[in-house]
C-alpha cells in the first residue's frame, strides 16, 4: 500500500459526459501528479501540483483540468468525454520537489467511456 | 528531463540474475536515476534510485558508471512474480515522464 488513495476505482460513463477523479496523497506529501495510461501505452504525464499551485504540465488535453485543494487532496476533471479517453488514471504524490524526489503511485481509477 | 532508452522486452528464468540496462545520454548534472516496477492494472512501484556508483537495497542493485550516461538495474535470483514492466527514469523534481519500459518475462 503506497498510501495514495484514489476514488472511484472503476467508472463507466457515456461520451460527452463529465467525470471527476479524486486523489488523497500520502500523509505529508505536498506534490500531486496525474498520469494517464491507455491500453498497451506507457504512462503519460498529465499535470503536477505542489502545495496548491500548478507546477508542471504535460500532455493534458484542454478538456481536462485539475486542482489541488488546501487539504492537499486533488481532483482531475474530465469533460466532453470521448471513447479514446478510456484509460487507467493514476495519481501519485511525493514529499517535495527536490532532486531525488521519490514518487508514490495510487492504484488508479479505471475509466471506461461507452 | 533526460530521454531514456531501454530494451522493449527481456526473458529470463527463475533463479537467474537479470540485468536491465538503460541509456540516458543527455542526463543533467542534477538528475537522479530511478527505476519503477509495474504489474498489469496496478500503479508503478518504486524500486531503487541512485545518482552515481552503486546503490543496493533489499530487492535490487543499481549500477551507474562514472559518466552517468547509462545505468543497470540488477535483480538477483528472479522469480515468476518478477514478471512485470520496468521503467527507467532520469530526471529531476518535476513531471517525470515514463517511456515504454522493459517488459520482463520470467519463465519456470
Coordinates of C-alpha atoms in Angstrom, one line a residue:
Chain A
X1 CA 0.0 0.0 0.0
X2 CA 1.6 3.2 -1.2
X3 CA -0.6 5.5 1.0
X4 CA -2.0 7.3 -2.1
X5 CA -5.8 6.8 -2.3
X6 CA -7.8 7.2 -5.5
X7 CA -11.6 7.1 -5.9
X8 CA -13.5 5.8 -7.7
X9 CA -11.7 2.6 -8.6
X10 CA -13.9 2.0 -11.6
X11 CA -16.2 4.3 -13.6
X12 CA -18.3 3.8 -16.7
X13 CA -19.8 6.8 -18.4
X14 CA -21.1 7.8 -21.8
X15 CA -19.5 10.0 -24.4
X16 CA -20.0 13.7 -23.8
X17 CA -20.2 13.3 -20.1
X18 CA -18.0 14.8 -17.4
X19 CA -16.4 12.9 -14.5
X20 CA -14.2 13.8 -11.5
X21 CA -11.5 11.6 -10.2
X22 CA -10.3 12.2 -6.7
X23 CA -6.9 11.6 -5.1
X24 CA -5.7 11.8 -1.5
X25 CA -1.9 11.9 -1.3
X26 CA 0.3 10.3 1.2
X27 CA 0.3 12.0 4.6
X28 CA 2.8 14.8 4.5
X29 CA 3.2 14.9 0.7
X30 CA 2.8 18.3 -0.9
X31 CA 3.2 17.3 -4.5
X32 CA 0.5 15.5 -6.5
X33 CA 0.8 14.2 -10.1
X34 CA -1.7 12.8 -12.5
X35 CA -0.9 10.3 -15.2
X36 CA -3.0 8.5 -17.9
X37 CA -2.3 5.0 -19.1
X38 CA -4.2 3.7 -22.1
X39 CA -4.2 0.0 -23.1
X40 CA -0.7 -1.0 -24.2
X41 CA 0.5 2.5 -23.8
X42 CA 3.1 3.9 -21.4
X43 CA 2.3 6.3 -18.6
X44 CA 1.6 9.8 -19.9
X45 CA 2.2 12.6 -17.5
X46 CA -0.7 15.0 -17.4
X47 CA -0.1 17.6 -14.7
X48 CA 1.6 18.2 -11.3
X49 CA 0.6 20.4 -8.4
X50 CA 2.7 21.4 -5.5
X51 CA 1.1 22.8 -2.3
X52 CA -2.0 24.0 -4.2
X53 CA -0.2 25.5 -7.2
X54 CA 0.3 24.1 -10.7
X55 CA 3.9 23.1 -11.0
X56 CA 4.3 21.3 -14.3
X57 CA 2.0 20.4 -17.2
X58 CA 2.4 17.5 -19.6
X59 CA 0.2 16.2 -22.3
X60 CA -3.1 17.3 -20.7
X61 CA -6.0 18.0 -23.0
X62 CA -7.9 21.2 -22.8
X63 CA -11.0 19.2 -21.9
X64 CA -9.2 18.0 -18.8
X65 CA -8.4 20.1 -15.7
X66 CA -7.1 19.5 -12.2
X67 CA -6.7 21.3 -9.0
X68 CA -5.2 20.7 -5.6
X69 CA -7.1 21.9 -2.5
X70 CA -5.9 23.4 0.7
X71 CA -6.1 20.0 2.4
X72 CA -3.8 18.8 -0.4
X73 CA -6.2 16.3 -2.0
X74 CA -6.5 16.7 -5.7
X75 CA -9.2 16.2 -8.3
X76 CA -8.9 15.6 -12.0
X77 CA -11.9 16.7 -14.1
X78 CA -12.5 15.1 -17.5
X79 CA -15.2 16.7 -19.6
X80 CA -16.8 16.1 -23.0
X81 CA -15.5 12.6 -22.8
X82 CA -14.6 10.6 -25.9
X83 CA -14.1 6.9 -26.4
X84 CA -10.4 7.5 -26.5
X85 CA -10.4 8.8 -23.0
X86 CA -10.9 5.3 -21.7
X87 CA -7.9 4.6 -19.7
X88 CA -6.4 4.0 -16.3
X89 CA -5.7 7.3 -14.5
X90 CA -3.1 7.3 -11.8
X91 CA -2.5 9.8 -9.1
X92 CA 0.9 9.9 -7.5
X93 CA 2.4 12.0 -4.7
X94 CA 5.8 13.0 -3.3
X95 CA 7.1 14.9 -0.4
X96 CA 8.5 17.8 -2.2
X97 CA 10.3 18.9 -5.3
X98 CA 13.9 18.2 -4.6
X99 CA 16.1 16.2 -6.9
X100 CA 16.0 12.6 -5.9
X101 CA 12.3 13.1 -5.0
X102 CA 10.5 9.7 -4.9
X103 CA 7.0 9.5 -6.4
X104 CA 4.5 7.0 -5.0
X105 CA 1.5 5.9 -7.1
X106 CA -2.0 5.0 -6.2
X107 CA -3.8 2.0 -7.6
X108 CA -5.6 4.0 -10.3
X109 CA -9.1 4.8 -11.4
X110 CA -10.4 2.8 -14.4
X111 CA -12.4 5.0 -16.7
X112 CA -14.5 3.4 -19.4
X113 CA -16.3 5.7 -21.9
X114 CA -19.0 4.0 -23.8
Chain B
X1 CA 14.2 15.6 -18.3
X2 CA 16.6 13.1 -20.0
X3 CA 15.4 10.8 -22.7
X4 CA 15.9 7.2 -21.7
X5 CA 16.3 4.1 -23.9
X6 CA 15.8 0.6 -22.6
X7 CA 15.0 -2.8 -24.2
X8 CA 11.4 -3.3 -25.0
X9 CA 11.4 -6.9 -23.6
X10 CA 13.6 -9.4 -21.9
X11 CA 13.2 -13.1 -21.0
X12 CA 14.9 -15.0 -18.2
X13 CA 14.4 -18.0 -15.9
X14 CA 13.6 -18.4 -12.2
X15 CA 16.7 -18.2 -10.0
X16 CA 18.8 -16.2 -12.6
X17 CA 20.2 -12.7 -12.1
X18 CA 18.6 -10.2 -14.5
X19 CA 20.3 -7.0 -15.6
X20 CA 18.3 -4.3 -17.4
X21 CA 20.3 -1.5 -18.9
X22 CA 19.0 1.9 -19.6
X23 CA 20.8 4.6 -21.6
X24 CA 20.3 8.3 -20.8
X25 CA 22.9 10.1 -22.8
X26 CA 21.7 13.7 -22.1
X27 CA 21.4 13.3 -18.4
X28 CA 21.7 16.6 -16.5
X29 CA 24.0 17.2 -13.6
X30 CA 21.2 17.2 -11.0
X31 CA 19.2 14.3 -12.5
X32 CA 18.7 11.2 -10.4
X33 CA 18.1 7.8 -11.9
X34 CA 15.0 6.0 -10.7
X35 CA 13.5 2.6 -11.5
X36 CA 9.9 1.6 -11.1
X37 CA 8.1 -1.7 -11.5
X38 CA 4.6 -2.0 -12.7
X39 CA 2.3 -5.0 -12.7
X40 CA -0.8 -5.1 -15.0
X41 CA -3.6 -2.7 -13.8
X42 CA -1.5 -1.6 -10.9
X43 CA 0.3 1.7 -10.1
X44 CA 4.1 1.7 -10.6
X45 CA 6.1 0.8 -7.6
X46 CA 9.4 2.5 -6.7
X47 CA 12.3 0.0 -6.8
X48 CA 15.5 1.9 -6.4
X49 CA 17.1 5.3 -7.0
X50 CA 20.7 6.5 -7.4
X51 CA 22.9 9.3 -8.5
X52 CA 26.3 7.6 -9.1
X53 CA 28.3 4.4 -8.5
X54 CA 26.3 1.6 -6.9
X55 CA 23.1 1.5 -4.8
X56 CA 21.7 -1.6 -3.2
X57 CA 18.5 -2.3 -1.3
X58 CA 16.6 -5.4 -0.3
X59 CA 15.2 -6.0 -3.8
X60 CA 17.7 -4.7 -6.3
X61 CA 21.0 -3.1 -7.1
X62 CA 21.6 -0.1 -9.4
X63 CA 24.9 0.4 -11.1
X64 CA 25.8 3.8 -12.6
X65 CA 29.1 4.3 -14.3
X66 CA 31.1 7.5 -13.8
X67 CA 29.8 9.2 -17.0
X68 CA 26.2 8.5 -15.8
X69 CA 25.1 8.1 -19.4
X70 CA 23.7 4.7 -18.6
X71 CA 22.5 2.6 -15.7
X72 CA 21.9 -1.0 -15.0
X73 CA 19.2 -2.4 -12.8
X74 CA 20.2 -5.8 -11.3
X75 CA 17.5 -8.2 -9.9
X76 CA 19.1 -11.1 -8.1
X77 CA 17.6 -14.6 -8.3
X78 CA 14.3 -13.6 -10.0
X79 CA 11.1 -15.5 -9.5
X80 CA 7.9 -15.7 -11.6
X81 CA 6.5 -12.8 -9.6
X82 CA 9.1 -10.5 -11.0
X83 CA 7.4 -10.6 -14.4
X84 CA 6.4 -7.0 -14.9
X85 CA 7.3 -3.8 -16.8
X86 CA 10.3 -2.0 -15.5
X87 CA 10.7 1.7 -16.2
X88 CA 13.9 3.7 -16.0
X89 CA 13.7 7.5 -15.4
X90 CA 16.4 10.1 -15.4
X91 CA 15.1 13.4 -14.2
X92 CA 14.8 16.0 -11.6
X93 CA 11.9 17.2 -9.5
X94 CA 9.1 17.8 -11.9
X95 CA 6.8 15.9 -14.2
X96 CA 8.5 12.6 -14.5
X97 CA 7.8 11.1 -17.9
X98 CA 7.8 7.4 -18.3
X99 CA 8.8 5.7 -21.5
X100 CA 7.6 2.3 -22.7
X101 CA 9.6 0.4 -20.2
X102 CA 11.1 -3.1 -20.4
X103 CA 8.7 -6.0 -20.3
X104 CA 10.5 -8.6 -18.3
X105 CA 9.1 -12.2 -18.5
X106 CA 10.4 -14.8 -16.1
X107 CA 9.8 -18.4 -17.1
X108 CA 10.0 -21.5 -14.8

